[in-house]
Short mmCIF file of C-alpha atoms in Angstrom, two decimals:
data_model
loop_
_atom_site.label_atom_id
_atom_site.label_comp_id
_atom_site.label_asym_id
_atom_site.label_seq_id
_atom_site.Cartn_x
_atom_site.Cartn_y
_atom_site.Cartn_z
CA MET A 374 15.50 26.04 -26.33
CA LYS A 375 15.61 22.72 -28.12
CA VAL A 376 12.25 21.10 -28.89
CA LEU A 377 11.32 17.49 -29.67
CA VAL A 378 7.86 16.83 -31.14
CA ILE A 379 6.46 13.29 -30.96
CA GLY A 380 4.18 12.23 -33.83
CA GLY A 381 4.02 12.21 -37.58
CA GLY A 382 0.75 13.70 -38.83
CA ALA A 383 -0.49 17.04 -40.10
CA ARG A 384 -1.06 18.19 -36.52
CA GLU A 385 2.63 17.63 -35.78
CA HIS A 386 3.61 19.32 -39.06
CA ALA A 387 1.52 22.35 -38.04
CA LEU A 388 3.21 22.38 -34.63
CA CYS A 389 6.67 22.05 -36.19
CA ARG A 390 5.96 24.77 -38.73
CA SER A 391 4.96 27.21 -35.99
CA LEU A 392 7.92 26.21 -33.83
CA SER A 393 10.29 26.70 -36.77
CA LEU A 394 9.11 30.33 -36.94
CA ASP A 395 9.82 30.89 -33.22
CA SER A 396 13.21 32.61 -32.82
CA ASP A 397 13.62 31.12 -29.32
CA VAL A 398 13.61 27.58 -30.74
CA THR A 399 17.26 26.90 -31.57
CA ALA A 400 16.92 23.24 -32.59
CA LEU A 401 13.80 21.38 -33.72
CA HIS A 402 13.45 17.60 -33.77
CA CYS A 403 10.52 15.31 -34.58
CA ALA A 404 10.02 11.57 -34.14
CA PRO A 405 9.04 9.87 -36.33
CA GLY A 406 7.81 12.80 -38.47
CA ASN A 407 6.94 12.64 -42.17
CA ALA A 408 8.15 13.91 -45.55
CA GLY A 409 6.89 17.44 -44.95
CA ILE A 410 8.13 17.76 -41.38
CA ALA A 411 11.60 16.79 -42.63
CA GLU A 412 11.79 20.21 -44.32
CA VAL A 413 11.66 22.07 -40.97
CA ALA A 414 12.90 19.56 -38.36
CA THR A 415 15.47 16.79 -37.91
CA LEU A 416 13.70 13.43 -37.96
CA HIS A 417 14.42 10.47 -35.67
CA ARG A 418 13.12 6.92 -35.61
CA VAL A 419 11.32 6.01 -32.40
CA ASP A 420 8.39 3.95 -31.21
CA ALA A 421 6.09 6.79 -30.12
CA LEU A 422 4.31 4.47 -27.67
CA ASP A 423 7.53 3.46 -25.90
CA GLY A 424 8.09 5.93 -23.07
CA ALA A 425 11.57 4.62 -22.31
CA ALA A 426 12.61 4.97 -25.95
CA VAL A 427 11.27 8.52 -26.21
CA ALA A 428 12.96 9.47 -22.93
CA ALA A 429 16.20 7.95 -24.18
CA LEU A 430 15.95 9.98 -27.38
CA ALA A 431 15.46 13.15 -25.33
CA GLY A 432 18.63 12.24 -23.48
CA GLU A 433 20.57 11.58 -26.68
CA LEU A 434 19.54 15.00 -27.97
CA GLY A 435 20.83 16.62 -24.78
CA LEU A 436 17.48 17.99 -23.70
CA THR A 437 17.46 19.57 -20.22
CA GLU A 438 15.04 21.44 -17.97
CA HIS A 439 15.38 24.42 -20.35
CA ASP A 440 14.08 22.43 -23.32
CA LEU A 441 10.74 20.91 -24.26
CA VAL A 442 9.13 17.69 -25.49
CA ILE A 443 5.68 17.99 -27.10
CA VAL A 444 3.62 14.80 -27.36
CA GLY A 445 1.22 15.20 -30.27
CA PRO A 446 -1.04 12.12 -30.50
CA GLU A 447 -3.36 10.78 -27.83
CA ALA A 448 -2.13 7.16 -27.71
CA PRO A 449 1.39 8.02 -26.43
CA LEU A 450 -0.13 10.30 -23.78
CA VAL A 451 -2.45 7.57 -22.53
CA ALA A 452 0.50 5.16 -22.62
CA GLY A 453 2.45 7.43 -20.24
CA VAL A 454 5.14 8.68 -22.62
CA GLY A 455 4.99 12.13 -21.06
CA ASP A 456 5.53 10.67 -17.59
CA ALA A 457 8.65 8.82 -18.73
CA VAL A 458 10.19 11.97 -20.20
CA ARG A 459 9.33 14.09 -17.14
CA GLU A 460 11.11 11.55 -14.94
CA ARG A 461 14.32 12.49 -16.81
CA GLY A 462 13.83 16.13 -15.81
CA VAL A 463 12.70 17.39 -19.22
CA PRO A 464 9.55 19.53 -19.39
CA VAL A 465 6.71 17.96 -21.38
CA PHE A 466 3.73 19.60 -23.01
CA GLY A 467 1.07 16.94 -22.54
CA PRO A 468 -0.80 15.44 -19.59
CA SER A 469 0.18 12.46 -17.46
CA ALA A 470 -1.26 9.06 -18.31
CA ARG A 471 -3.78 9.37 -15.47
CA ALA A 472 -4.95 12.82 -16.57
CA ALA A 473 -5.04 11.72 -20.23
CA GLU A 474 -7.81 9.28 -19.28
CA LEU A 475 -10.03 12.30 -19.86
CA GLU A 476 -9.71 11.23 -23.50
CA GLY A 477 -8.70 7.62 -22.95
CA SER A 478 -12.01 6.76 -21.26
CA LYS A 479 -15.26 8.47 -22.09
CA ALA A 480 -16.78 7.00 -18.92
CA PHE A 481 -14.03 8.65 -16.85
CA ALA A 482 -14.66 11.95 -18.65
CA LYS A 483 -18.38 11.71 -17.86
CA ASP A 484 -17.57 11.09 -14.20
CA VAL A 485 -15.27 14.14 -14.08
CA MET A 486 -17.88 16.32 -15.77
CA ALA A 487 -20.58 15.19 -13.36
CA ALA A 488 -18.37 16.04 -10.37
CA ALA A 489 -17.38 19.41 -11.86
CA GLY A 490 -20.92 20.37 -12.88
CA VAL A 491 -19.96 20.60 -16.54
CA PRO A 492 -22.95 20.54 -18.93
CA THR A 493 -22.94 17.48 -21.19
CA ALA A 494 -25.29 14.95 -22.76
CA ARG A 495 -27.16 12.49 -20.55
CA SER A 496 -25.59 9.06 -20.98
CA TYR A 497 -25.35 5.42 -19.96
CA VAL A 498 -22.19 3.31 -19.70
CA CYS A 499 -22.91 -0.17 -21.06
CA THR A 500 -21.01 -3.46 -21.03
CA THR A 501 -23.71 -5.97 -22.06
CA ALA A 502 -26.08 -6.30 -25.00
CA GLU A 503 -29.02 -5.97 -22.63
CA GLU A 504 -27.71 -2.67 -21.24
CA VAL A 505 -27.09 -1.41 -24.78
CA ALA A 506 -30.62 -2.28 -25.91
CA SER A 507 -32.12 -0.57 -22.88
CA ALA A 508 -30.05 2.60 -23.38
CA LEU A 509 -30.84 2.81 -27.09
CA ASP A 510 -34.52 2.44 -26.30
CA ALA A 511 -34.34 5.11 -23.59
CA PHE A 512 -32.86 7.79 -25.86
CA GLY A 513 -34.32 6.87 -29.24
CA ALA A 514 -33.01 8.03 -32.62
CA PRO A 515 -30.65 9.51 -33.60
CA TYR A 516 -28.53 7.01 -31.66
CA VAL A 517 -25.11 8.12 -30.39
CA VAL A 518 -22.76 5.22 -29.54
CA LYS A 519 -19.18 5.86 -28.41
CA ASP A 520 -16.41 3.36 -27.82
CA ASP A 521 -15.19 4.03 -24.29
CA GLY A 522 -11.52 3.77 -25.30
CA LEU A 523 -9.29 5.36 -27.92
CA ALA A 524 -10.38 4.73 -31.51
CA ALA A 525 -8.35 7.25 -33.55
CA GLY A 526 -11.34 9.52 -34.06
CA LYS A 527 -13.50 6.75 -35.49
CA GLY A 528 -15.08 5.27 -32.36
CA VAL A 529 -18.32 7.23 -32.58
CA VAL A 530 -21.41 6.24 -34.55
CA VAL A 531 -24.39 8.54 -34.97
CA THR A 532 -27.23 6.80 -36.81
CA ASP A 533 -31.00 6.47 -37.11
CA ASP A 534 -30.56 2.70 -37.60
CA VAL A 535 -30.92 0.95 -34.25
CA GLU A 536 -29.35 -2.26 -35.63
CA ALA A 537 -26.27 -0.36 -36.82
CA ALA A 538 -26.01 1.29 -33.40
CA ALA A 539 -26.23 -2.07 -31.63
CA GLU A 540 -23.68 -3.59 -34.03
CA HIS A 541 -21.15 -0.84 -33.28
CA ALA A 542 -21.71 -1.32 -29.55
CA ALA A 543 -21.19 -5.06 -29.86
CA GLY A 544 -17.71 -4.47 -31.25
CA CYS A 545 -16.62 -2.51 -28.18
CA ALA A 546 -15.76 -3.84 -24.74
CA ARG A 547 -17.52 -0.90 -23.10
CA VAL A 548 -19.57 1.87 -24.69
CA VAL A 549 -21.12 5.16 -23.72
CA ILE A 550 -24.59 5.68 -25.20
CA GLU A 551 -25.91 9.19 -24.92
CA GLU A 552 -28.62 11.54 -26.03
CA PHE A 553 -28.19 13.27 -29.37
CA LEU A 554 -27.17 16.93 -29.10
CA ASP A 555 -28.67 19.29 -31.66
CA GLY A 556 -26.98 22.41 -33.00
CA PRO A 557 -23.62 23.27 -34.59
CA GLU A 558 -20.38 21.86 -33.22
CA VAL A 559 -17.37 23.87 -32.07
CA SER A 560 -13.83 22.84 -31.16
CA LEU A 561 -12.17 24.93 -28.47
CA PHE A 562 -8.57 24.30 -27.39
CA ALA A 563 -7.12 25.55 -24.12
CA VAL A 564 -3.52 25.53 -22.94
CA THR A 565 -3.25 24.81 -19.21
CA ASP A 566 -0.58 24.15 -16.60
CA GLY A 567 -3.05 22.46 -14.26
CA GLU A 568 -4.25 25.70 -12.67
CA THR A 569 -4.32 28.55 -15.16
CA VAL A 570 -6.39 27.91 -18.31
CA LEU A 571 -5.70 29.92 -21.46
CA PRO A 572 -8.28 29.32 -24.23
CA LEU A 573 -7.25 29.61 -27.88
CA GLN A 574 -9.51 30.69 -30.75
CA PRO A 575 -12.45 28.38 -31.61
CA ALA A 576 -12.65 26.38 -34.82
CA GLN A 577 -15.10 24.07 -36.56
CA ASP A 578 -14.18 20.83 -38.28
CA PHE A 579 -15.99 18.58 -40.74
CA LYS A 580 -16.15 14.90 -39.77
CA ARG A 581 -18.06 13.32 -42.65
CA ALA A 582 -16.16 12.17 -45.72
CA HIS A 583 -18.19 13.95 -48.39
CA ASP A 584 -19.90 17.25 -49.15
CA GLY A 585 -23.09 18.04 -47.31
CA ASP A 586 -21.98 15.92 -44.35
CA ALA A 587 -22.59 12.74 -46.32
CA GLY A 588 -20.61 9.52 -46.07
CA PRO A 589 -18.85 7.82 -43.16
CA ASN A 590 -17.31 9.46 -40.13
CA THR A 591 -13.61 10.33 -40.49
CA GLY A 592 -10.81 11.83 -38.45
CA GLY A 593 -11.70 15.21 -40.00
CA MET A 594 -11.81 16.47 -43.59
CA GLY A 595 -11.26 20.18 -43.03
CA ALA A 596 -11.65 23.08 -40.62
CA TYR A 597 -11.92 26.84 -40.38
CA SER A 598 -11.44 29.66 -37.88
CA PRO A 599 -12.82 32.07 -36.70
CA LEU A 600 -16.54 31.32 -36.42
CA PRO A 601 -18.44 34.44 -37.59
CA TRP A 602 -21.76 32.99 -36.43
CA ALA A 603 -20.66 32.32 -32.83
CA GLU A 604 -21.85 34.47 -29.95
CA PRO A 605 -19.19 37.03 -28.83
CA GLY A 606 -19.11 35.61 -25.30
CA LEU A 607 -18.73 31.97 -26.33
CA VAL A 608 -15.08 31.48 -25.38
CA GLN A 609 -15.38 33.21 -22.00
CA GLY A 610 -18.54 31.27 -21.20
CA VAL A 611 -16.91 27.93 -22.04
CA LEU A 612 -13.86 28.88 -19.98
CA GLU A 613 -16.04 29.56 -16.94
CA THR A 614 -18.49 26.64 -17.23
CA VAL A 615 -16.40 23.89 -18.88
CA LEU A 616 -12.64 24.34 -19.06
CA GLN A 617 -11.75 25.83 -15.67
CA PRO A 618 -14.13 23.56 -13.68
CA THR A 619 -12.69 20.48 -15.42
CA VAL A 620 -9.08 21.47 -14.71
CA ASP A 621 -9.99 22.31 -11.11
CA GLU A 622 -11.72 18.95 -10.61
CA LEU A 623 -8.78 16.98 -11.99
CA ARG A 624 -6.40 18.86 -9.70
CA ARG A 625 -8.73 18.17 -6.75
CA ARG A 626 -8.52 14.45 -7.57
CA GLY A 627 -4.74 14.55 -7.44
CA THR A 628 -4.39 14.13 -11.21
CA PRO A 629 -3.61 17.66 -12.43
CA PHE A 630 -4.02 18.15 -16.17
CA SER A 631 -1.17 20.01 -17.84
CA GLY A 632 -1.11 20.36 -21.61
CA LEU A 633 -3.80 20.89 -24.22
CA LEU A 634 -7.40 20.44 -23.15
CA TYR A 635 -9.67 20.13 -26.18
CA ALA A 636 -13.41 20.57 -25.68
CA GLY A 637 -15.69 19.33 -28.44
CA LEU A 638 -18.89 21.32 -27.96
CA ALA A 639 -22.44 21.39 -29.27
CA ILE A 640 -24.23 24.74 -29.28
CA THR A 641 -27.70 23.38 -28.51
CA SER A 642 -31.08 25.00 -28.05
CA ARG A 643 -30.52 24.53 -24.30
CA GLY A 644 -27.03 26.04 -24.28
CA VAL A 645 -23.47 24.75 -24.68
CA ARG A 646 -22.95 21.03 -24.02
CA VAL A 647 -19.69 19.05 -24.05
CA ILE A 648 -19.65 16.27 -26.64
CA GLU A 649 -16.21 15.01 -25.67
CA PHE A 650 -12.83 15.98 -24.28
CA ASN A 651 -9.49 15.29 -25.93
CA ALA A 652 -6.12 15.52 -24.23
CA ARG A 653 -4.17 16.95 -27.18
CA PHE A 654 -4.38 19.27 -30.16
CA GLY A 655 -7.10 18.20 -32.60
CA ASP A 656 -6.54 17.48 -36.27
CA PRO A 657 -7.42 19.34 -38.55
CA GLU A 658 -8.43 22.21 -36.22
CA THR A 659 -4.82 22.73 -35.09
CA GLN A 660 -3.88 23.67 -38.63
CA VAL A 661 -6.23 26.68 -38.73
CA VAL A 662 -5.81 27.76 -35.10
CA LEU A 663 -2.01 27.88 -35.36
CA ALA A 664 -2.26 29.63 -38.73
CA ARG A 665 -3.89 32.55 -36.87
CA LEU A 666 -1.72 32.52 -33.71
CA ARG A 667 0.90 35.27 -33.69
CA THR A 668 2.29 34.61 -30.21
CA PRO A 669 5.45 32.45 -30.52
CA LEU A 670 4.38 28.87 -29.85
CA GLY A 671 7.48 27.55 -28.08
CA GLY A 672 7.30 29.97 -25.18
CA LEU A 673 3.57 29.40 -24.70
CA LEU A 674 3.87 25.62 -24.49
CA TYR A 675 6.99 25.82 -22.30
CA ALA A 676 5.14 28.10 -19.85
CA ALA A 677 2.38 25.50 -19.58
CA ALA A 678 4.85 22.64 -19.15
CA THR A 679 6.68 24.44 -16.35
CA GLY A 680 3.70 25.83 -14.42
CA ARG A 681 4.22 29.46 -15.39
CA LEU A 682 1.13 30.16 -17.48
CA ALA A 683 -0.30 32.72 -15.01
CA GLU A 684 2.52 35.14 -15.82
CA PHE A 685 2.33 34.63 -19.61
CA PRO A 686 1.28 37.74 -21.59
CA PRO A 687 -2.06 37.82 -23.48
CA LEU A 688 -2.11 35.88 -26.73
CA ARG A 689 -1.89 37.75 -30.03
CA TRP A 690 -4.01 36.67 -33.02
CA ASP A 691 -4.27 37.45 -36.70
CA ASP A 692 -7.50 39.33 -37.38
CA GLY A 693 -8.13 37.33 -40.55
CA ALA A 694 -9.29 33.78 -41.18
CA ALA A 695 -7.82 30.38 -41.97
CA VAL A 696 -9.18 27.33 -43.82
CA THR A 697 -7.80 23.81 -44.07
CA VAL A 698 -8.87 21.28 -46.71
CA VAL A 699 -7.82 17.66 -46.21
CA VAL A 700 -6.78 15.64 -49.27
CA ALA A 701 -7.53 11.98 -48.50
CA ALA A 702 -6.38 8.80 -50.20
CA GLU A 703 -8.59 6.60 -52.34
CA ASN A 704 -10.93 4.45 -50.19
CA TYR A 705 -10.42 6.57 -47.06
CA PRO A 706 -11.65 6.02 -44.35
CA SER A 707 -12.26 2.27 -44.88
CA ALA A 708 -9.08 0.92 -46.51
CA PRO A 709 -6.99 3.82 -47.87
CA ARG A 710 -4.63 3.10 -50.74
CA LYS A 711 -0.96 3.91 -50.10
CA GLY A 712 2.19 4.34 -52.16
CA ASP A 713 0.93 6.73 -54.85
CA VAL A 714 3.07 9.63 -56.05
CA ILE A 715 1.98 13.11 -54.92
CA GLU A 716 2.58 15.85 -57.49
CA GLY A 717 2.12 19.61 -57.38
CA LEU A 718 3.69 20.32 -53.99
CA ALA A 719 6.47 22.44 -55.50
CA GLU A 720 3.90 24.41 -57.51
CA VAL A 721 1.96 25.29 -54.35
CA ALA A 722 5.17 26.39 -52.63
CA ALA A 723 6.19 28.51 -55.62
CA GLN A 724 2.84 30.10 -56.49
CA ASP A 725 0.70 30.17 -53.34
CA ALA A 726 3.09 30.89 -50.47
CA PRO A 727 2.96 32.49 -48.00
CA HIS A 728 -0.84 32.66 -47.96
CA ALA A 729 -1.29 28.93 -48.64
CA TYR A 730 0.88 25.95 -47.81
CA VAL A 731 0.72 22.17 -47.54
CA LEU A 732 0.99 20.30 -44.25
CA HIS A 733 1.82 16.61 -44.60
CA ALA A 734 -0.15 13.95 -42.75
CA GLY A 735 0.33 10.50 -44.28
CA THR A 736 3.40 10.84 -46.49
CA ARG A 737 6.86 9.38 -46.99
CA THR A 738 9.67 9.71 -49.51
CA ASP A 739 11.02 6.91 -51.70
CA ASP A 740 14.65 6.27 -52.59
CA SER A 741 14.51 8.77 -55.44
CA GLY A 742 13.09 11.52 -53.24
CA ARG A 743 9.54 11.41 -54.55
CA VAL A 744 6.78 12.10 -52.01
CA LEU A 745 4.34 9.20 -51.71
CA SER A 746 1.02 8.76 -49.93
CA ASP A 747 1.33 6.72 -46.73
CA GLY A 748 -1.96 7.09 -44.90
CA GLY A 749 -5.65 7.89 -45.12
CA ARG A 750 -5.55 11.64 -44.64
CA VAL A 751 -2.56 12.50 -46.80
CA LEU A 752 -2.30 16.30 -46.83
CA SER A 753 -3.82 19.33 -45.11
CA VAL A 754 -3.84 22.31 -47.46
CA THR A 755 -4.03 25.42 -45.27
CA ALA A 756 -4.59 29.02 -46.30
CA SER A 757 -5.07 32.39 -44.60
CA GLY A 758 -6.96 35.43 -45.79
CA ALA A 759 -8.59 38.65 -44.73
CA ASP A 760 -11.83 36.70 -44.30
CA LEU A 761 -13.15 33.17 -44.76
CA ALA A 762 -14.08 33.76 -48.40
CA GLN A 763 -10.52 34.75 -49.31
CA ALA A 764 -8.99 31.95 -47.21
CA ARG A 765 -11.31 29.39 -48.92
CA GLU A 766 -10.41 30.67 -52.38
CA ARG A 767 -6.69 30.42 -51.64
CA ALA A 768 -6.99 26.97 -50.08
CA TYR A 769 -8.95 25.47 -52.95
CA ARG A 770 -6.70 27.08 -55.55
CA ALA A 771 -3.75 25.31 -53.89
CA VAL A 772 -5.69 22.03 -53.67
CA GLY A 773 -6.26 22.27 -57.42
CA ARG A 774 -2.52 22.16 -58.06
CA ILE A 775 -2.09 18.84 -56.24
CA SER A 776 -2.35 15.51 -58.01
CA LEU A 777 -2.81 12.21 -56.14
CA GLU A 778 -4.43 9.36 -58.01
CA GLY A 779 -7.82 8.39 -56.57
CA SER A 780 -7.73 11.07 -53.88
CA HIS A 781 -10.80 12.94 -52.70
CA HIS A 782 -11.57 16.08 -50.71
CA ARG A 783 -14.61 18.02 -49.64
CA GLY A 784 -15.55 21.09 -51.64
CA ASP A 785 -17.71 22.73 -48.99
CA ILE A 786 -15.28 23.44 -46.15
CA ALA A 787 -16.31 26.78 -44.54
CA ARG A 788 -18.66 27.54 -47.47
CA ALA A 789 -21.77 28.21 -45.36
CA ALA A 790 -19.82 30.33 -42.85
CA ALA A 791 -18.16 32.35 -45.62
CA GLU A 792 -21.48 33.02 -47.32
CA GLY A 793 -23.03 34.11 -44.04
#
């Protein structure tokens, strides 16, 4: 089949890399892509938020009911890009605009969870300063304030400063204020066709900019999988109490969810609680989860897009581990610097492959073919190993070969888990 991936970050590069290794994928396209994706897919210019334009591109590429479009980022899903492509008769991996509100509106997600009996934090939806003040007072510190809408992974503030919490709320049209959930966080992806739910392997990401979980919240500075400290029955338990009930409730409402359901979880002293849902693969967790997946990706996502997941064979996984370290631009996440030359990519490819490789996030090429930084999170350096310690060593060795003026990365990704 021919596959078109929509997006241009490290998540999409990870998807394209896995698809390029799938023998059933005969042609791979990406729009708009980036400098790294260009090495494995044909790039096309398109406004990823314009459903008509994406559908037209699918038509120009000759995509039919035997092919597949994968919508990577959340904003195009919420904007209905998947719906526009499906109307042309092309299967899409990604939910409808209505189902994508599970990520597009945290208030909607809370309503779905309440109806489905899914365990989550107690919360208030607030639209006025008075409601905000009352909710903050009710829960106390640490304060958790979430923009109700999409905010590119930066709409959440967790702080002990009540004034900072109120200030963040004041900048949002509607916010969800909820109780703080203690315990480690886990990201669990599940592929679903709206009925059958197939969980992937769990991962953990690192949201803060600096070592020791210091600094501002980011889109994610690294991730690892598997989680050696997690209970053996974690995935099955989350499938039964969170994922399947949520998919069943959305189908009951007439808005079936087909695509990637991402549950952000807190393993609290009172059990598993949902922090948030996303309607697409997460970044940087996708990088480590796909590094361990041995089942060909194209067939899996096509089965979900065409309602045939129940007959899909069990997933196969690498027994080892994977670690991703994000290299971010100077001043990320506030005002990242762009346009700097990235060096060392060829050295990683020559000396660290196949155990370590670089996935591009915010990059572009100039007229002379040099790779330049073009975003906040610039690269995701991903490595596999027999265990987390070996994967970490390989990832950081590859990071050490890369030069980007002013860049920064965390040095503690998966350290605690590897040390046991």
